[in-house]
GROMACS .gro file of C-alpha atoms in nm:
model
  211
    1UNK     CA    1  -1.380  -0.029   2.516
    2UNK     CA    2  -1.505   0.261   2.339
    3UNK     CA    3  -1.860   0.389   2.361
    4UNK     CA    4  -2.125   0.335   2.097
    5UNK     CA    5  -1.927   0.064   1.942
    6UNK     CA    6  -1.952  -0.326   1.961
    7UNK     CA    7  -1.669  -0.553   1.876
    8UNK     CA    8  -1.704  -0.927   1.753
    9UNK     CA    9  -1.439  -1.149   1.619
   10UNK     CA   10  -1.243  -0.863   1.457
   11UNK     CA   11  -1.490  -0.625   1.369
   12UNK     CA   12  -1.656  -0.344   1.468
   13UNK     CA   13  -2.010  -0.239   1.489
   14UNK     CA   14  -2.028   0.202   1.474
   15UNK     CA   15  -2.240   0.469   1.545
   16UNK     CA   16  -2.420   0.422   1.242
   17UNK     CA   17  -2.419   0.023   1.226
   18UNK     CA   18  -2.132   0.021   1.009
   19UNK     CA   19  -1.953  -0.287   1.048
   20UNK     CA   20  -1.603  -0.272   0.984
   21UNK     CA   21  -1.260  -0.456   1.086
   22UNK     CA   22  -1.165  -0.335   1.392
   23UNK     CA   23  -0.769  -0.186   1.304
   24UNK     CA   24  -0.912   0.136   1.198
   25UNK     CA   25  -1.027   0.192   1.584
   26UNK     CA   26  -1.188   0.537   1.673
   27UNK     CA   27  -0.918   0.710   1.480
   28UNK     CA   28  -1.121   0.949   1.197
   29UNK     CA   29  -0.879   0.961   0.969
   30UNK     CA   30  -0.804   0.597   0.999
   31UNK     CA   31  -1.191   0.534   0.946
   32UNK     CA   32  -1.167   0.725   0.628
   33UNK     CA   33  -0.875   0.546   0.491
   34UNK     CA   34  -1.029   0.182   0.586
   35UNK     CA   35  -1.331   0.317   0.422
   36UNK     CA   36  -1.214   0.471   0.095
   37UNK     CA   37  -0.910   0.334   0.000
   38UNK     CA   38  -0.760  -0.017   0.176
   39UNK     CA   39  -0.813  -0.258  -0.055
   40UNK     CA   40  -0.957  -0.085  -0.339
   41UNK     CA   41  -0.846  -0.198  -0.663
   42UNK     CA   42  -0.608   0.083  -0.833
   43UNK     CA   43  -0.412   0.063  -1.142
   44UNK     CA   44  -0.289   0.411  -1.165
   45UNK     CA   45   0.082   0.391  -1.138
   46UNK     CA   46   0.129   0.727  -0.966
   47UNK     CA   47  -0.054   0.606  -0.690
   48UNK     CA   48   0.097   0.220  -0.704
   49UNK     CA   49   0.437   0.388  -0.696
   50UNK     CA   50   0.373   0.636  -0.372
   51UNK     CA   51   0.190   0.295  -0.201
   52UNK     CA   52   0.484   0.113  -0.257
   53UNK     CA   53   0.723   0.342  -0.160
   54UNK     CA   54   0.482   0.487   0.147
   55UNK     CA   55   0.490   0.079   0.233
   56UNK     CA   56   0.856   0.118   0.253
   57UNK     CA   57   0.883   0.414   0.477
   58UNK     CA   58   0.617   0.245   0.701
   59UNK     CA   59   0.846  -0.013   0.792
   60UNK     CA   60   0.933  -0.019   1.162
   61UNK     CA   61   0.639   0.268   1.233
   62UNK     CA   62   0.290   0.235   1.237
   63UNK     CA   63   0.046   0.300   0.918
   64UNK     CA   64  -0.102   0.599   1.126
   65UNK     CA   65   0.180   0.805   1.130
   66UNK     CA   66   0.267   0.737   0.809
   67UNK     CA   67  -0.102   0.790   0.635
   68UNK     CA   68  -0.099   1.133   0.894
   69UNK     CA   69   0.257   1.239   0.698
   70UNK     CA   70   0.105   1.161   0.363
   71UNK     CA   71   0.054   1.488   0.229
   72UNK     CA   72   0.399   1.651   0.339
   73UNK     CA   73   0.522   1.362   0.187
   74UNK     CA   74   0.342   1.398  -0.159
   75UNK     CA   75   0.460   1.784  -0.138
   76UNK     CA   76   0.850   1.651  -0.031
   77UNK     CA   77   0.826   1.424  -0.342
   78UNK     CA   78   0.680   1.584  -0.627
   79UNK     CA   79   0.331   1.398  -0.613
   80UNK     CA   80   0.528   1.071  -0.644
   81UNK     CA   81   0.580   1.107  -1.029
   82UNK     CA   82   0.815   0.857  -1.092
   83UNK     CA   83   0.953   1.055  -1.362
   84UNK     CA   84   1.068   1.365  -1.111
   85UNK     CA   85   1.176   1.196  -0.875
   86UNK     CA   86   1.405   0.973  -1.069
   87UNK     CA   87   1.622   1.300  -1.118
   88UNK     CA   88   1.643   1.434  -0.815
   89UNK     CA   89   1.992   1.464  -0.644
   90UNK     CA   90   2.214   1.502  -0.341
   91UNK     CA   91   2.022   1.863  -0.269
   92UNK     CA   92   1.687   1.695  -0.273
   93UNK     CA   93   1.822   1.433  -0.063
   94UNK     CA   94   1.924   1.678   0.216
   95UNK     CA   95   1.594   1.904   0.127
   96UNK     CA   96   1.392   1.613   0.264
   97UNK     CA   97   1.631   1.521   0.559
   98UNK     CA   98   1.538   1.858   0.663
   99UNK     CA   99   1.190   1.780   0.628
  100UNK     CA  100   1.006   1.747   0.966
  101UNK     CA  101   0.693   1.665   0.837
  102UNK     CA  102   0.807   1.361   0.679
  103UNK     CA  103   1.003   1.025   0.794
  104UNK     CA  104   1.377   1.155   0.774
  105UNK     CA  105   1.553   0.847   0.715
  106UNK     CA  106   1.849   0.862   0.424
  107UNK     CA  107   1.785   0.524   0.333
  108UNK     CA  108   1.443   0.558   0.287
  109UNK     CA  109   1.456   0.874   0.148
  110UNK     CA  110   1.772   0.745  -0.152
  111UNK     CA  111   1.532   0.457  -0.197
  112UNK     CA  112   1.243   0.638  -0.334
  113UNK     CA  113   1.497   0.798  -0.576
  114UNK     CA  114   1.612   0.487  -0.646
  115UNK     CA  115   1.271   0.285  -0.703
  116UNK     CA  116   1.165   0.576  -0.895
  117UNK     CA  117   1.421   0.489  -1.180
  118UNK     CA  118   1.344   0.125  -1.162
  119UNK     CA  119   0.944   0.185  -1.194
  120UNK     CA  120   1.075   0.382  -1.520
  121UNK     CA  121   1.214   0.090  -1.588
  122UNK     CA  122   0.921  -0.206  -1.531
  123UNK     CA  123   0.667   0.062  -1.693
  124UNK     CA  124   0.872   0.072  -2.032
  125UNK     CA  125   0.964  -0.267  -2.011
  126UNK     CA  126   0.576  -0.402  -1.948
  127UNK     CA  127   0.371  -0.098  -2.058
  128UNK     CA  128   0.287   0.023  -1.715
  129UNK     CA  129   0.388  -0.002  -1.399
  130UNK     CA  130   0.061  -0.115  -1.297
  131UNK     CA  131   0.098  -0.418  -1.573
  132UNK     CA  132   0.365  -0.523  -1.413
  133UNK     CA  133   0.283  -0.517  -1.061
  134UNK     CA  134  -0.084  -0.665  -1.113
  135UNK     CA  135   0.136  -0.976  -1.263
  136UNK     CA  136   0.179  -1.106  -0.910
  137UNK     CA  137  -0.186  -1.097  -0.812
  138UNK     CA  138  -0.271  -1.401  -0.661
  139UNK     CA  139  -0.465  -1.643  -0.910
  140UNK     CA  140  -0.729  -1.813  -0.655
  141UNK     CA  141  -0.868  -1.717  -0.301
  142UNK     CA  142  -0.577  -1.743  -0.031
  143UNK     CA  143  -0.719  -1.906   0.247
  144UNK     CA  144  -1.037  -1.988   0.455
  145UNK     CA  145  -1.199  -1.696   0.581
  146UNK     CA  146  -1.089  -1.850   0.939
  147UNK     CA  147  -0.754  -1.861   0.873
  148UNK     CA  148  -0.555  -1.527   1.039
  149UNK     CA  149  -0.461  -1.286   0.816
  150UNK     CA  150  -0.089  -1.333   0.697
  151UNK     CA  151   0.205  -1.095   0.688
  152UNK     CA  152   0.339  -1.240   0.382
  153UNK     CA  153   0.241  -1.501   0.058
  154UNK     CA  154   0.422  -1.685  -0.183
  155UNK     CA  155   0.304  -1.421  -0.388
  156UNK     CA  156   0.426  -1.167  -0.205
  157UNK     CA  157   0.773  -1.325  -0.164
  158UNK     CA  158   0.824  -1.383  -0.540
  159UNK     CA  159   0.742  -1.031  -0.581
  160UNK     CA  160   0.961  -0.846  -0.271
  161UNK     CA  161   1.228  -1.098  -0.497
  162UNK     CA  162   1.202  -1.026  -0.840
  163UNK     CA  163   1.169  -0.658  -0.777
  164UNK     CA  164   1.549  -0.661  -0.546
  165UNK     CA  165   1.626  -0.879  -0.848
  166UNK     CA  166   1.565  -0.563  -1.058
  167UNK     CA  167   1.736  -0.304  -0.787
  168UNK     CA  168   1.458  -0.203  -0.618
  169UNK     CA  169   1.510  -0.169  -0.206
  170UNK     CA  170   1.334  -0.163   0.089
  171UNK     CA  171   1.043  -0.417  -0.079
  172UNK     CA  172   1.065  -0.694   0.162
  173UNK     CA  173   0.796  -0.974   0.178
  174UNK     CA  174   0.572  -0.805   0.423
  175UNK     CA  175   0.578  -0.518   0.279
  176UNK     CA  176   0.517  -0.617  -0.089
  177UNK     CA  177   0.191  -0.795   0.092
  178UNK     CA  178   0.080  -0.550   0.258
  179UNK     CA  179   0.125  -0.327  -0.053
  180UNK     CA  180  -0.109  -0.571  -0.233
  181UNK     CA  181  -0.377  -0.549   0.033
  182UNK     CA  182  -0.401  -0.178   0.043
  183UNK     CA  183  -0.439  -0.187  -0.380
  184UNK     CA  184  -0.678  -0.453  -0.363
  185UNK     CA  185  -0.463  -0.715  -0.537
  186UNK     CA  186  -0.600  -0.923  -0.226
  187UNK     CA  187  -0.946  -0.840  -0.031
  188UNK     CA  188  -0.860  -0.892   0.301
  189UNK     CA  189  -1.105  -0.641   0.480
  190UNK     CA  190  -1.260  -0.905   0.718
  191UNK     CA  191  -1.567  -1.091   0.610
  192UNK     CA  192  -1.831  -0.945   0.762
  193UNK     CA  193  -1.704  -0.549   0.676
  194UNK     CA  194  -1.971  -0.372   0.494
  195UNK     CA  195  -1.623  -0.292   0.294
  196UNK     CA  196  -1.580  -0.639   0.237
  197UNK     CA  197  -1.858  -0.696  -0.070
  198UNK     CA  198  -1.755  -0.312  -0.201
  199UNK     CA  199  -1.384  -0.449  -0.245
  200UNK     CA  200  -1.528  -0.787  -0.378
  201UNK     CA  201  -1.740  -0.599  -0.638
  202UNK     CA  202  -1.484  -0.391  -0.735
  203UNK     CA  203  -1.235  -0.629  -0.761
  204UNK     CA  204  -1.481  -0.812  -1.038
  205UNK     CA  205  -1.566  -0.577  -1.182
  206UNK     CA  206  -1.168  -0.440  -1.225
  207UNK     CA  207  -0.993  -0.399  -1.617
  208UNK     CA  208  -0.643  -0.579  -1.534
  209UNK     CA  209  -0.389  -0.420  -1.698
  210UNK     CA  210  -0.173  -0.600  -1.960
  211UNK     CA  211   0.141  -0.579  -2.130
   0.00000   0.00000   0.00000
């Protein structure tokens, strides 16, 4: 139990009476990131496209070390312009193997050049990317607010499948959900997080894109 905090049913009462859900823990950076950017509605399709792909490298690791590796990863890939790094090659690929500072997994890595080409793809096909990917936002509430917080959706599912459909990899179920929680396609900071009304605001208040 850490001091000056209280936990109840998931969340977490700080310093400062911030109440927020408890996954962050005492981390700072963690904080930050539950703070300022889970769940906040985005529709920029830079940032969609390094979520996605970050989502993807996550897999099998914890969202720490991957959120801690951000940075060297946004200098490894060019800022996650889909454009760039749909043309790099076989000496980027090995570039980034020798990369310490960021996951060093081939498959991962050939995947991100890979999904780079097919967001070209979506975004000329639909207008954005962000068009297309805010197509599978869930049309009504998922659940009761006492239900447990899923891994994956129907939702989710049709969209891990129609993007493999159109070559895409590494976009399984849980992480296509858990790639719409962190853009706010889904609010699922905890009700009772002081985040919880921000996301809810914003998410109201949120231009959808269109095709």
């Amino acid at each position: 139990q850490r001091t000056g905090t209280e936990m109840t049913e998931g969340l977490v009462t700080g310093d400062k009476g911030i109440v927020r859900c408890w996954w962050p823990g005492g981390h700072a950076d963690y904080l930050a990131y539950h703070d300022d950017e889970w769940g906040r509605p985005t529709t920029d399709d830079t940032r969609l496209f390094e979520k996605i792909c970050l989502e993807g490298f996550q897999a099998g690791l914890s969202w720490l070390t991957i959120l801690r590796k951000r940075e060297a990863f946004r200098a490894g890939f060019a800022g996650f312009d889909p454009a760039t790094v749909a043309g790099f090659g076989s000496n980027d690929v090995e570039r980034l193997l020798g990369d310490a500072g960021i996951v060093r997994h081939r498959g991962k890595i050939q995947s991100t050049i890979n999904n780079a080409a097919r967001a070209l793809e979506v975004a000329d096909e639909f207008g954005s990317l962000a068009a297309y990917l805010w197509s599978w936002e869930p049309t009504v509430e998922p659940r009761n607010p006492d239900d447990p917080i899923p891994a994956t959706t129907p939702e989710s599912t049709a969209l891990s499948k129609d993007l493999k459909k159109r070559g895409w990899s590494f976009v399984g179920p849980t992480t296509a959900y858990a790639f719409m929680q962190a853009t706010g396609m889904v609010n699922d900071h905890l009700p009772g997080c002081t985040l919880h009304a921000v996301v809810e605001a914003e998410r109201a208040a949120l231009l959808r894109p269109t095709r």
